[in-house]
Coordinates of C-alpha atoms in Angstrom, one line a residue:
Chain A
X469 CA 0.0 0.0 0.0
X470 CA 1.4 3.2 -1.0
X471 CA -0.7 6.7 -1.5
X472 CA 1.1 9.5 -3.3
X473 CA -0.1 13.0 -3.7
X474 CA 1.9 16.7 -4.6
X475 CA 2.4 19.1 -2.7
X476 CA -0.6 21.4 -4.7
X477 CA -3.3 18.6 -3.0
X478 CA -3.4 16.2 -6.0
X479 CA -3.3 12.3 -5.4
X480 CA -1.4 10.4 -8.1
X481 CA -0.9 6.7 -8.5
X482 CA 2.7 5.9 -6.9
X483 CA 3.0 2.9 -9.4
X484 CA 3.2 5.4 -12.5
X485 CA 6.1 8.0 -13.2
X486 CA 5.4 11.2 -12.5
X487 CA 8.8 12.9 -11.9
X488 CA 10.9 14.3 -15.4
X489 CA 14.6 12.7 -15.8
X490 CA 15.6 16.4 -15.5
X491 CA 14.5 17.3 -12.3
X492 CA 17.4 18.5 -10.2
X493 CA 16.5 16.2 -7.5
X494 CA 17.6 13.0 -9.7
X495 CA 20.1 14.6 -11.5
X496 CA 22.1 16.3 -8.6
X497 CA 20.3 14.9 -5.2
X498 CA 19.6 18.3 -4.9
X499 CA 16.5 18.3 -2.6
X500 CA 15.4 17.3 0.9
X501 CA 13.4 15.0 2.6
X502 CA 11.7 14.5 6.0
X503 CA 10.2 10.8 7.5
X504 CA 7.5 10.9 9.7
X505 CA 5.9 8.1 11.4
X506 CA 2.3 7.9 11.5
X507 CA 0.6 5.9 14.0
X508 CA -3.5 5.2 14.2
X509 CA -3.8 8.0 12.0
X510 CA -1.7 10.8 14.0
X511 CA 1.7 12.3 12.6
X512 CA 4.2 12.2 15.2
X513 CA 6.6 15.1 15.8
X514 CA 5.2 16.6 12.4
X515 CA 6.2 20.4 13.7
X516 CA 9.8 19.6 14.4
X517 CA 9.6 17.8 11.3
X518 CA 8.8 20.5 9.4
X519 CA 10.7 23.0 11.4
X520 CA 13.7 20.7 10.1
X521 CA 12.5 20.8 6.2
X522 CA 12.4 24.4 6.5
X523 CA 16.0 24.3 8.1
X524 CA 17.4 22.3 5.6
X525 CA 16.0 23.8 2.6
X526 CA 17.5 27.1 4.2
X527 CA 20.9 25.7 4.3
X528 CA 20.3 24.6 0.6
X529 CA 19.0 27.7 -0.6
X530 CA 15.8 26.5 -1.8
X531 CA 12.7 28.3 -1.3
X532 CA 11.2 28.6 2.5
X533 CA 8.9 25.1 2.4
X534 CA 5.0 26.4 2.7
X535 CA 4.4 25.1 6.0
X536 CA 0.5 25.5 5.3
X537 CA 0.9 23.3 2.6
X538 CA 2.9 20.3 3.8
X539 CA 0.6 20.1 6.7
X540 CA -2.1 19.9 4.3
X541 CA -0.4 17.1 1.8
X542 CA 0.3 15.1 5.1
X543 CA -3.3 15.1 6.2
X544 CA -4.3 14.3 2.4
X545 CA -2.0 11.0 2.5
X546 CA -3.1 10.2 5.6
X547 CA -7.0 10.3 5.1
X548 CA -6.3 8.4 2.1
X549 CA -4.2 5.5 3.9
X550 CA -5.9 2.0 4.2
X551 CA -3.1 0.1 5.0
X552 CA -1.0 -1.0 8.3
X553 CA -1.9 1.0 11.7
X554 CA 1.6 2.3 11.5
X555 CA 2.7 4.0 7.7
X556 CA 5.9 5.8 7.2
X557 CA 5.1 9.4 5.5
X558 CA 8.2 10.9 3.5
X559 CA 8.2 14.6 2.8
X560 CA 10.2 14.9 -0.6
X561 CA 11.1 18.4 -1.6
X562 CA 13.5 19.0 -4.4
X563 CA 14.8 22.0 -6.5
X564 CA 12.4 21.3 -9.2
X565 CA 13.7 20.9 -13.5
X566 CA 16.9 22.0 -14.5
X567 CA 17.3 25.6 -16.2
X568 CA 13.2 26.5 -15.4
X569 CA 13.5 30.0 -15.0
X570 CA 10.5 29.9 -12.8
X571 CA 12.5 27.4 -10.6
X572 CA 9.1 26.0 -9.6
X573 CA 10.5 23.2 -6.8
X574 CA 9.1 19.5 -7.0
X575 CA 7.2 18.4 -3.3
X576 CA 5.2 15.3 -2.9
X577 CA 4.1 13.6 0.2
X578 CA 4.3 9.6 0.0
X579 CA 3.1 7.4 2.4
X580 CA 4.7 3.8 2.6
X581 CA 4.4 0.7 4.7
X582 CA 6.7 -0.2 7.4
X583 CA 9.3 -2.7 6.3
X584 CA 9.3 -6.4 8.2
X585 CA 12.9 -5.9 8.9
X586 CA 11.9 -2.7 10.8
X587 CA 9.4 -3.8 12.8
X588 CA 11.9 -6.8 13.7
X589 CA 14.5 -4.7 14.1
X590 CA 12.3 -2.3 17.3
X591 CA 11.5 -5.5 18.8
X592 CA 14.6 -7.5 18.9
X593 CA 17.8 -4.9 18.6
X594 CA 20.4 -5.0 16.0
X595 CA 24.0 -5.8 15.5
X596 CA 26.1 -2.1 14.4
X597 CA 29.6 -1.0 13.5
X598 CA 31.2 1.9 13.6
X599 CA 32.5 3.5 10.4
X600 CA 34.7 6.4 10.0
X601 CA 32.9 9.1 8.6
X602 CA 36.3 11.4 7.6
X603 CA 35.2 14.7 9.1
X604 CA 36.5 17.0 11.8
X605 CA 33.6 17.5 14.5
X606 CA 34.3 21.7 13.9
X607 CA 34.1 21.2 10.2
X608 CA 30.3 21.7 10.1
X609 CA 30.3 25.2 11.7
X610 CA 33.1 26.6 9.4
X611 CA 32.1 24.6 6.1
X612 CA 28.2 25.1 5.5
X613 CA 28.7 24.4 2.0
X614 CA 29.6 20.5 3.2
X615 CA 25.8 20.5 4.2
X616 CA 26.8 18.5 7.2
X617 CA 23.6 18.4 9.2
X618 CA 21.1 18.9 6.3
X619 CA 18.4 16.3 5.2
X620 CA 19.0 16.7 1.8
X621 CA 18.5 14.0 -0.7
X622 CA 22.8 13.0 -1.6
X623 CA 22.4 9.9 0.8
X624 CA 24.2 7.9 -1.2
X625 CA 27.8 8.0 1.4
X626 CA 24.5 6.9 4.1
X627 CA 23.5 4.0 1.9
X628 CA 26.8 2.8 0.9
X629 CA 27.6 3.0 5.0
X630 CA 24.5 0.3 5.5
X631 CA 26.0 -2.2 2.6
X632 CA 29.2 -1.9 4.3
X633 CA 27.4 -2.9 7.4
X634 CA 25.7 -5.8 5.8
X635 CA 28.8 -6.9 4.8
X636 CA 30.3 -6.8 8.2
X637 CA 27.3 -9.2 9.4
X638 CA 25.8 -5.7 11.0
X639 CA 22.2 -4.1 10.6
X640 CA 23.3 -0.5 10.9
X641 CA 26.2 2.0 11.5
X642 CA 27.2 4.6 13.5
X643 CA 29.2 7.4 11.6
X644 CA 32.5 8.6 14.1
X645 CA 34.1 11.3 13.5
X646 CA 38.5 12.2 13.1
X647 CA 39.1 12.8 16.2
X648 CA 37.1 9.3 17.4
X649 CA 33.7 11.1 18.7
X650 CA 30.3 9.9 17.8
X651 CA 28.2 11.6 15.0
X652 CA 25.5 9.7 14.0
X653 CA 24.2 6.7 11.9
X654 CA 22.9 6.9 8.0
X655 CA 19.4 7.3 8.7
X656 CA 19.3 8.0 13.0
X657 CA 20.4 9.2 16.1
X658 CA 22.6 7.9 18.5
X659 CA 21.6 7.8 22.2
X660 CA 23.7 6.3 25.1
X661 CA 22.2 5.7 29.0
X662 CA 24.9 5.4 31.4
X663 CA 22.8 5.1 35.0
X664 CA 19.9 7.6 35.0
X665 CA 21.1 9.9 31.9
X666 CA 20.7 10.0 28.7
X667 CA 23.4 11.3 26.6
X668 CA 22.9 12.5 22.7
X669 CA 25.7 14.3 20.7
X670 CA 25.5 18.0 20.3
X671 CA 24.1 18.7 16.2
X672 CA 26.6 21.9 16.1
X673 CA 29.4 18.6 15.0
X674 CA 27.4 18.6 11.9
X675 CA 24.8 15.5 12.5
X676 CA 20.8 15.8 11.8
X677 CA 19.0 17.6 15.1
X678 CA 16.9 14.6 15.2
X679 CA 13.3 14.9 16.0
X680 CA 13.2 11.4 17.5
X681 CA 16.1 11.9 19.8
X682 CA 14.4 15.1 21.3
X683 CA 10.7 13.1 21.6
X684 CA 12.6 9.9 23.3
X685 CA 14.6 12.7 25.9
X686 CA 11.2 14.7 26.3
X687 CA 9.7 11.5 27.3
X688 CA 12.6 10.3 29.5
X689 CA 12.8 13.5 31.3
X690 CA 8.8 13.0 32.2
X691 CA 9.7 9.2 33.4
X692 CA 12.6 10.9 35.9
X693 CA 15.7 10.9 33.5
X694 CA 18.2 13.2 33.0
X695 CA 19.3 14.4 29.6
X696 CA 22.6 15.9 28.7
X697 CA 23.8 16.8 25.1
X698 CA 27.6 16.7 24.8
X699 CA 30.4 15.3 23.0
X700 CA 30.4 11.3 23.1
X701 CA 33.3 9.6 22.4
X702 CA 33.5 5.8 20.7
X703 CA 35.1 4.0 24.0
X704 CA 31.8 5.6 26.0
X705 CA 29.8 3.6 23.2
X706 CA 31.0 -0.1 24.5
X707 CA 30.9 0.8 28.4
X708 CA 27.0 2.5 28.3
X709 CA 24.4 0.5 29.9
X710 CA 22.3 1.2 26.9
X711 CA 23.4 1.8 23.4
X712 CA 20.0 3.2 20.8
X713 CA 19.6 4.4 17.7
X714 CA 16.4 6.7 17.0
X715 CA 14.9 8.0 13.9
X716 CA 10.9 7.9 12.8
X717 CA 10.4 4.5 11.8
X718 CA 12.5 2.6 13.8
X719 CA 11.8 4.4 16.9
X720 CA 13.8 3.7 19.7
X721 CA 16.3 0.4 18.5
X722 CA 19.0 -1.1 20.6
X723 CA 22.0 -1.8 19.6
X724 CA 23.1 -5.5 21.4
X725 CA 26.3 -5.5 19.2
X726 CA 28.7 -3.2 18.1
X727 CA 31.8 -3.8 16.2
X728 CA 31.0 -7.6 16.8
X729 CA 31.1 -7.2 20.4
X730 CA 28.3 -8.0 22.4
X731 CA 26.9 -5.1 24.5
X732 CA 25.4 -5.2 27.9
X733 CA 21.9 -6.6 28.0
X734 CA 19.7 -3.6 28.1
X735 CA 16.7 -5.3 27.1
X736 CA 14.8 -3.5 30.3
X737 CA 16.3 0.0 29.6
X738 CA 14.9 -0.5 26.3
X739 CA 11.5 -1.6 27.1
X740 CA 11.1 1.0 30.0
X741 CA 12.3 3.5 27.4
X742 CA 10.0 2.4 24.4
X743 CA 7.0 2.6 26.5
X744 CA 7.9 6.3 27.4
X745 CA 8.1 7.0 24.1
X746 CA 5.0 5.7 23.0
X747 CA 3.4 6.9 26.1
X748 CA 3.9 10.5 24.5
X749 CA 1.5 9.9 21.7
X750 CA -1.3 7.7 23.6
X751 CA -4.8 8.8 23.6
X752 CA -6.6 10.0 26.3
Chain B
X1227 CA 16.5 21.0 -27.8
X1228 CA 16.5 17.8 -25.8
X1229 CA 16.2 14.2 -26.7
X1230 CA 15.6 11.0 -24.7
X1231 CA 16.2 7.7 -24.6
X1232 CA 16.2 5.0 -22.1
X1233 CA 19.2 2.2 -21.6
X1234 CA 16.2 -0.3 -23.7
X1235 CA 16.7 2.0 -26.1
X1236 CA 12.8 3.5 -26.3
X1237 CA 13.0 7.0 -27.1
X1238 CA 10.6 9.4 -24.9
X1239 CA 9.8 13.5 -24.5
X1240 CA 12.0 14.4 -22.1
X1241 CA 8.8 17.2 -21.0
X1242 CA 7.0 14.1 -19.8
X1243 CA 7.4 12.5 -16.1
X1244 CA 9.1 9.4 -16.6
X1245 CA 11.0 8.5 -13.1
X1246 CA 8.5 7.3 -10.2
X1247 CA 8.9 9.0 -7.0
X1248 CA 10.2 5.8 -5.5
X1249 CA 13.4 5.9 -7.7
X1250 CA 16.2 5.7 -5.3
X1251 CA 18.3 7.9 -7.6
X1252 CA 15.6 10.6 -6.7
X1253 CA 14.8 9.3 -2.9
X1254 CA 18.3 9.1 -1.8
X1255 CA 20.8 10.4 -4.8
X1256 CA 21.3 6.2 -5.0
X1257 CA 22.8 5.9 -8.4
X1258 CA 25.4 7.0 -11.0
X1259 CA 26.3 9.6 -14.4
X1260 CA 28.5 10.6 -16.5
X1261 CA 28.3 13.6 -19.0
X1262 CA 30.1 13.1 -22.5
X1263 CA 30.6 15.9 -24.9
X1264 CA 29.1 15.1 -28.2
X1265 CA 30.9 17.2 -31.3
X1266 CA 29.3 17.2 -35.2
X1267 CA 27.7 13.9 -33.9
X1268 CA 31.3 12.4 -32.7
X1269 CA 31.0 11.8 -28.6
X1270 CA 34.3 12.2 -27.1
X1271 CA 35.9 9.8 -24.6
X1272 CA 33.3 7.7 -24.6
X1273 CA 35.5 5.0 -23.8
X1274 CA 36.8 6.4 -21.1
X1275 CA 33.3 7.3 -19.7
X1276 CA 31.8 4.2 -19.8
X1277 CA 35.0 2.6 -18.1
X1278 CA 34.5 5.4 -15.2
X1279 CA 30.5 4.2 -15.1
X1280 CA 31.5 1.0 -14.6
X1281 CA 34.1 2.2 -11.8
X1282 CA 31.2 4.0 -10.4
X1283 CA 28.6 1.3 -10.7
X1284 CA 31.1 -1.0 -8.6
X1285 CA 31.7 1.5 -5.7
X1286 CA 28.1 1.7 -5.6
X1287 CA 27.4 -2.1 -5.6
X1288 CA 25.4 -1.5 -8.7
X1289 CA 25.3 -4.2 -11.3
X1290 CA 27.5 -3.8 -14.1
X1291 CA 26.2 -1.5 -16.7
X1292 CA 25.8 -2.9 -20.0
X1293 CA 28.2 -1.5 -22.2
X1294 CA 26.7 -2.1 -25.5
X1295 CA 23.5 -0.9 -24.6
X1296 CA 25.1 2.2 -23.0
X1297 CA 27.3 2.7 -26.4
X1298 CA 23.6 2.3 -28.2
X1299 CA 21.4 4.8 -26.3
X1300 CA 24.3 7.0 -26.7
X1301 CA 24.1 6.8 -30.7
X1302 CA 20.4 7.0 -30.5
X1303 CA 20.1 10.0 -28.9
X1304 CA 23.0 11.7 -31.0
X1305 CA 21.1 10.2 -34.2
X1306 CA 17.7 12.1 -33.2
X1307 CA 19.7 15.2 -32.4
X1308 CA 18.8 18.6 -34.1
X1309 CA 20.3 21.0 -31.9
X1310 CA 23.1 22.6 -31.9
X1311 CA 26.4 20.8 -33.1
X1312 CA 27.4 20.6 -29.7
X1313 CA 25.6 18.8 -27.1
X1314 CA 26.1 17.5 -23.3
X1315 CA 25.5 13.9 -23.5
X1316 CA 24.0 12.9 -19.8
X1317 CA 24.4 9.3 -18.9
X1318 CA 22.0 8.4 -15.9
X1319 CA 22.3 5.1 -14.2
X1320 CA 20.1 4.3 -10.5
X1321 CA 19.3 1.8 -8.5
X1322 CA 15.7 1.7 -9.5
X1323 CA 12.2 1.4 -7.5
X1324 CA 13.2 1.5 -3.7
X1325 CA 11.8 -2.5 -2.7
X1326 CA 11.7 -3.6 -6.0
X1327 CA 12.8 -7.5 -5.6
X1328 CA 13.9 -8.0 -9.3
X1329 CA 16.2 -4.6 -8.4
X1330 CA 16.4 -3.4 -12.2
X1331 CA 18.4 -0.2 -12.4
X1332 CA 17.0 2.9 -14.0
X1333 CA 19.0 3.9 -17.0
X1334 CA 18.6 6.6 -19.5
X1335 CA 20.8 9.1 -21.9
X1336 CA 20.1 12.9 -21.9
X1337 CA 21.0 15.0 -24.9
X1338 CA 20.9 18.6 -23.9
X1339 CA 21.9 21.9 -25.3
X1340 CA 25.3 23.3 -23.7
X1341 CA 24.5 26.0 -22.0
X1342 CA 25.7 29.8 -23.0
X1343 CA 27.3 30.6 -19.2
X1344 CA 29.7 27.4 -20.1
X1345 CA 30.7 28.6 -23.7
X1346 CA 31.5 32.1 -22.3
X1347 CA 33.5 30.7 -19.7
X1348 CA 35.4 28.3 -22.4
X1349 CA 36.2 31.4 -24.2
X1350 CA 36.4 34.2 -21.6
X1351 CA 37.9 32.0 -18.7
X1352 CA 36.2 32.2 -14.8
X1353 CA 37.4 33.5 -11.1
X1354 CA 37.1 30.5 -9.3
X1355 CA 37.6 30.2 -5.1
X1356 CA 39.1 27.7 -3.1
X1357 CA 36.6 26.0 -0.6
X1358 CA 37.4 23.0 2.2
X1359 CA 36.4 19.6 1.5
X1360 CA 37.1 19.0 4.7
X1361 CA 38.9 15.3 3.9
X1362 CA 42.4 13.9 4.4
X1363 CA 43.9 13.2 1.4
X1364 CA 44.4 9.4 2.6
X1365 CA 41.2 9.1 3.7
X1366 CA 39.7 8.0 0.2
X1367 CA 41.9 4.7 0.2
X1368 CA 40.8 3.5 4.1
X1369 CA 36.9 4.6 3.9
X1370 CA 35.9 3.3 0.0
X1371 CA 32.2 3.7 1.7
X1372 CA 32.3 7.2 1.7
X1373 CA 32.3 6.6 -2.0
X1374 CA 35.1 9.4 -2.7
X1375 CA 36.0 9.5 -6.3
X1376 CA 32.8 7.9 -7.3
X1377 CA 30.5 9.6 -9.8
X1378 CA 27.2 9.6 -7.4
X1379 CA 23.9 11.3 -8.3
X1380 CA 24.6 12.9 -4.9
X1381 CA 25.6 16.0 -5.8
X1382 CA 23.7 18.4 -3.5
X1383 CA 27.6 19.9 -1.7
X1384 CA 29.2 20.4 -4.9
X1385 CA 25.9 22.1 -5.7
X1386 CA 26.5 24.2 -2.9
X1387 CA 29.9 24.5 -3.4
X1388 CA 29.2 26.3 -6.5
X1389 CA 25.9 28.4 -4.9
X1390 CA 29.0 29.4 -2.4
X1391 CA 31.2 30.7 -5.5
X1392 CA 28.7 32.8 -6.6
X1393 CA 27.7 34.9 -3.6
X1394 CA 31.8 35.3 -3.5
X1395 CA 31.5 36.7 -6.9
X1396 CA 33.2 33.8 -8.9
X1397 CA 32.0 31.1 -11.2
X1398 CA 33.5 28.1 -10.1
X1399 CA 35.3 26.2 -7.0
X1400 CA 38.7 23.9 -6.4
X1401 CA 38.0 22.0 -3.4
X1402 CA 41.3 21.6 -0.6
X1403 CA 41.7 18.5 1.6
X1404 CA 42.8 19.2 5.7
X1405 CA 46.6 19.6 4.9
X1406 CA 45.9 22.1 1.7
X1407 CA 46.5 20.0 -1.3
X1408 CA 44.8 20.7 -4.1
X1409 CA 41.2 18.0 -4.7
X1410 CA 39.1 18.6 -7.7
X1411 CA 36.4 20.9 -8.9
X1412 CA 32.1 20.0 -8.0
X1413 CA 32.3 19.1 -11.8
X1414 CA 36.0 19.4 -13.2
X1415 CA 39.4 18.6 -12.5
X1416 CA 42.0 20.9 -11.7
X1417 CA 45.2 21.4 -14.5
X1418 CA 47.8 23.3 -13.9
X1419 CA 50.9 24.3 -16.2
X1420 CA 54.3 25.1 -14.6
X1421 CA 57.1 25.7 -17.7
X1422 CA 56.1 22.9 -20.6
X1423 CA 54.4 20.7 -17.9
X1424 CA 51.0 20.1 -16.6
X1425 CA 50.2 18.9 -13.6
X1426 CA 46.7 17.2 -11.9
X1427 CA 46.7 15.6 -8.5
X1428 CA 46.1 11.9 -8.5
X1429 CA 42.9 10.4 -8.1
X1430 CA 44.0 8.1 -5.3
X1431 CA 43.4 11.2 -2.9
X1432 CA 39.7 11.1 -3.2
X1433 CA 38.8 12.7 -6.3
X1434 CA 37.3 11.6 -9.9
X1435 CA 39.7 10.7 -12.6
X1436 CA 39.1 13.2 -14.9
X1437 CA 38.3 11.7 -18.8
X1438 CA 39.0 15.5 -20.3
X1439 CA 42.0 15.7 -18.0
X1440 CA 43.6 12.5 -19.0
X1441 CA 42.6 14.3 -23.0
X1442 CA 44.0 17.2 -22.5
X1443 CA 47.4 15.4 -21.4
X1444 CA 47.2 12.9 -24.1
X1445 CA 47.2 16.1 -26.3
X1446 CA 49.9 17.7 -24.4
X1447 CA 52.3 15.5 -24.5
X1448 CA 51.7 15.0 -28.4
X1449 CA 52.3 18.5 -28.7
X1450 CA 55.7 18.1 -26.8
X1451 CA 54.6 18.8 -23.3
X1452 CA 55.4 16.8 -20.3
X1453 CA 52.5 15.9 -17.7
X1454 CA 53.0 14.8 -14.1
X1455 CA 50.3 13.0 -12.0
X1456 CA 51.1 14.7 -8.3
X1457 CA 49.7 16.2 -5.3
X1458 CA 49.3 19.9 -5.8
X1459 CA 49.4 22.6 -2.7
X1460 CA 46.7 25.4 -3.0
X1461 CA 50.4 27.7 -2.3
X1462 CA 51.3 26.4 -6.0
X1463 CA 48.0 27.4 -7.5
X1464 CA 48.7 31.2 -7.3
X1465 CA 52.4 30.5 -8.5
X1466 CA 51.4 28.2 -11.9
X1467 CA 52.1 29.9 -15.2
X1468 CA 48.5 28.2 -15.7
X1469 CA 45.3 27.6 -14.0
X1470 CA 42.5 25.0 -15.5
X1471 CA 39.3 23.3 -14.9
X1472 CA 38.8 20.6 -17.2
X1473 CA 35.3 18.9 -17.6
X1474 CA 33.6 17.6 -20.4
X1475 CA 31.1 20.5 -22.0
X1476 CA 33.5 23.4 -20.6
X1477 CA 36.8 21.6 -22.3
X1478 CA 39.4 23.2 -21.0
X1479 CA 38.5 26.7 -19.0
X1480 CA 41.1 29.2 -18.1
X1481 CA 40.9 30.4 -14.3
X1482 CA 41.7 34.1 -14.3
X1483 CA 41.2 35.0 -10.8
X1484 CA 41.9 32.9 -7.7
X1485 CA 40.0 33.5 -4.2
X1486 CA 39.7 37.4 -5.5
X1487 CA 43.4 37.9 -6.8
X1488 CA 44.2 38.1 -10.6
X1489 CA 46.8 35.1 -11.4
X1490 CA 49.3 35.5 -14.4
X1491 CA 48.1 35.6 -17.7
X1492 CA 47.3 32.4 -19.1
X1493 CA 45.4 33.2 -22.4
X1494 CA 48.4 32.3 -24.6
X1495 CA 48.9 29.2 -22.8
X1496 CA 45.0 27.9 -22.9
X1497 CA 44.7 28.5 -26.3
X1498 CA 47.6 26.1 -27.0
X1499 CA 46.3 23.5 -24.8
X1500 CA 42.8 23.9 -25.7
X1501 CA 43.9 23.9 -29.9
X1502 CA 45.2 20.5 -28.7
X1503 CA 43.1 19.1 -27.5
X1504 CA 40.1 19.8 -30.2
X1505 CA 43.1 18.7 -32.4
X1506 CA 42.3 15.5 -30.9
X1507 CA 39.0 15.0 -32.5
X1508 CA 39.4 16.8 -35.7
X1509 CA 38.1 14.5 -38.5
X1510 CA 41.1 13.7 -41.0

C-alpha cells in the first residue's frame, strides 16, 4: 500500500512515473526530505519535522517550504491511507527541472508501509559498527557548503555506510568522526544511558537535530531521567548500559552489538524507554 | 532541444514524467552519471566514460552497466539530435524502485543543449575560489564507503559549493583536503601548467579521474609537453604559469582570478592547450 499526492493537493498513483529525468532532485540529489511516522492516524513530531525541512531547505537555498501546505499534503495522505496501523510518510522536496527560470520546486508527500525488517529490528535490537565518517567535529560550523547536518537527498555515502554494514554481518552504522567522537548513523540518532542519563551528541558537529532523539529525551525527562547533550566519544559507546539508535520509523532500537562485540543486556532500559516513548502519543 | 532515450533503447519526451517518486536515484541520490561531450555527432571519450561508469557502478554495488547498450542509447540519442552541433550527452544510471525485488536499475541518456554561461566561460575563462572539503587526502583509500572518487547522483555539496562561489562573486570552486592539497572541482578537474608541464593531482586522494583531464594530457604530451600526476598545494595554484578546470562541456576553462586575486596571464597558454586538445577529435 502506497498513496502518493503533490504538494498542490493532487493524489497520483505511486505505481506510475510522474517525476521528469531532468528534475534536479535526480540529477544532482539536490532536494530534501523529512520521514514521519504515523501511527492510528496521528503524525508524530510533524512540527519539528517540518521546522527541520524548513531548516534544511535554508541551508540549501531553496525556497522557504509552505508550511500550510505540507501540513495539508500530510493530512491528504493520511486520510487516504488504508493500510498498516503504523505508515511511514516521506516529505520529498526538491529543486524542481533543470534551467526553469521559474525554478518551480518538486514536493510530494508519499506514504509507505513499514518494512518487516523494521518492525523486527524495534523489537529485537540490531547488531552495528562503527565507520569512520572522515570529518572533523568543527568542520560543520566553518564549512556550511559541506551541508553537514542537512536532510538533503545526496544519501548515497549513508547508503553505501548500511551495505558496508551488511557486509560486516551488522544491521546499521554509527558514523564517528576524526578525532574518534560519535556523530551519527545513516538514517538515526545515536543515544547512550549510562545510569539515570541520557546522553545524545551535540548537532553543532554537523549531524541531523533529530526529531526522535528530542521526543525519546522529552519523554525520559517525564519518566525521571536526566538528559545531557555533549560530545560522546567511541570508547563511552561499548561501556553505556544502553546503546540506541532513533529515527521515525524505527523508533527507539537497541544496539546489542557493536563492532562484533556483544553489549550489555539492556533489554529493560529498552523496554522501559520504548514505552515512554509511545506513552507521548497515547490517547486520552 | 532535448532528446531522450532509455538504456532499452525506447525514445521518450523528455517534458513528460518518466521516473516514479520511488526511484532511489531521486529518494536518496542512489545511483550513478557521466556527461560526454558530443561534437558534429562524434562523442568524445566515450570510452573512457563508460569505463568510469563501470568504476562508479562497482563503488556503488550497482550491477554492471551494460556496455553495449550504453554505447547504443548514446548513438540513438546523438542520431535524433537537431540541436546545436554541440551537445552534453547525460548518462543516468540508479538503483531503481526503492523495494523492487527484481532490483532493475533505472537507466537513460540525456541530450541537452550546452549551456551559454559554459561557452563564455570556455572562451572568456572564470574567477574561481578555493573551498574546504574537509577530507584527508588518505582518507579516500581506508573509507571506499564514503564513495570518494565515485560519480554519485549525490551531488547536492558540490551544488553548494558552487551556490557558495557565486555569492563570492566567482563562477567556479577547487575544493582543498585538511593539509591544503589541491582535490578537484564540484564538476572538473583541476590542470595546472608550470614551464612545458602540466600537472593534476592523483585520483588516489579522493577525487574523480578526470576523462577530459587524462585528454587534454594525451594532447599535451603529443604536442611536446610533459604531464606529471602529483599532489598539488593550493600555495602552487597562485604560483602556476596556468590555471584549468577541465570537464567535459566546458573543455578546458582558463581560471583568471583565484580567491579574489588576478593570477598571471594564461590566455596564450590555454589556447595552445585547448587547440590541442580539439586537435584530438578533428576528423582527417
Amino acid at each position: 500500500m502506497r498513496v502518493l499526492a503533490f504538494l498542490d493537493g493532487t493524489l497520483a498513483d505511486p505505481d506510475q512515473p510522474h517525476i521528469r529525468v531532468d528534475d534536479l532532485g535526480l540529477m544532482r540529489g539536490d532536494g530534501i526530505f523529512e520521514t514521519v511516522l504515523v501511527a492510528d492516524g496521528v503524525p508524530r513530531e510533524l512540527g519539528p519535522h517540518l521546522d527541520r525541512l524548513a531548516r534544511s531547505a535554508a541551508m540549501l537555498d531553496l525556497p522557504e517550504p509552505d508550511r500550510a501546505a505540507w501540513e495539508r499534503v500530510a493530512q491528504i495522505v493520511i486520510d487516504n491511507w488504508r493500510g498498516s496501523p503504523e505508515l511511514a510518510l516521506k516529505l520529498v522536496y526538491t529543486r524542481g527541472i533543470e534551467g526553469d527560470p521559474e525554478a518551480r520546486p518538486t514536493g510530494f508527500a508519499l506514504g509507505m508501509e513499514i518494512d518487516e525488517k523494521v518492525k523486527r529490528a524495534r523489537a529485537e535490537g540490531i547488531a552495528a559498527i562503527t565507520l569512520e565518517r572522515g570529518i572533523e567535529p568543527d568542520l560543520a560550523a566553518r564549512a556550511p557548503w559541506l551541508l553537514l547536518g542537512a536532510k538533503s537527498l545526496s544519501y548515497a555515502v549513508n547508503m553505501a555506510g548500511v551495505r558496508e554494514a551488511a557486509r560486516r554481518g551488522a544491521a546499521d552504522v554509527i558514523f564517528t568522526a576524526t578525532d574518534g567522537s560519535v556523530l551519527e548513523g545513516p538514517t538515526s540518532n545515536v543515544i547512550l544511558a549510562r545510569g539515570r542519563t541520557l546522553y545524545t551528541p551535540p548537532p553543532a558537529i554537523g549531524i541531523l537535530p533529530g526529531t526522535t532523539q528530542r521526543a525519546v529525551f522529552r519523554a525520559a525527562e517525564r519518566a525521571g531521567w536526566a538528559t545531557k547533550i555533549e560530545p560522546l566519544t567511541v570508547e563511552e559507546l561499548d561501556k553505556a548500559d544502553g546503546l540506541f539508535l532513533s529515527s521515525s520509523v524505527r523508533k527507539l532500537t537497541r544496539v546489542h552489538t557493536l563492532d562484533g562485540n556483544r553489549l550489555p543486556d539492556s533489554t529493560g532500559l529498552h523496554a522501559e524507554l520504548a514505552q515512554a516513548y509511545d506513552a507521548e502519543y497515547a490517547r486520552t
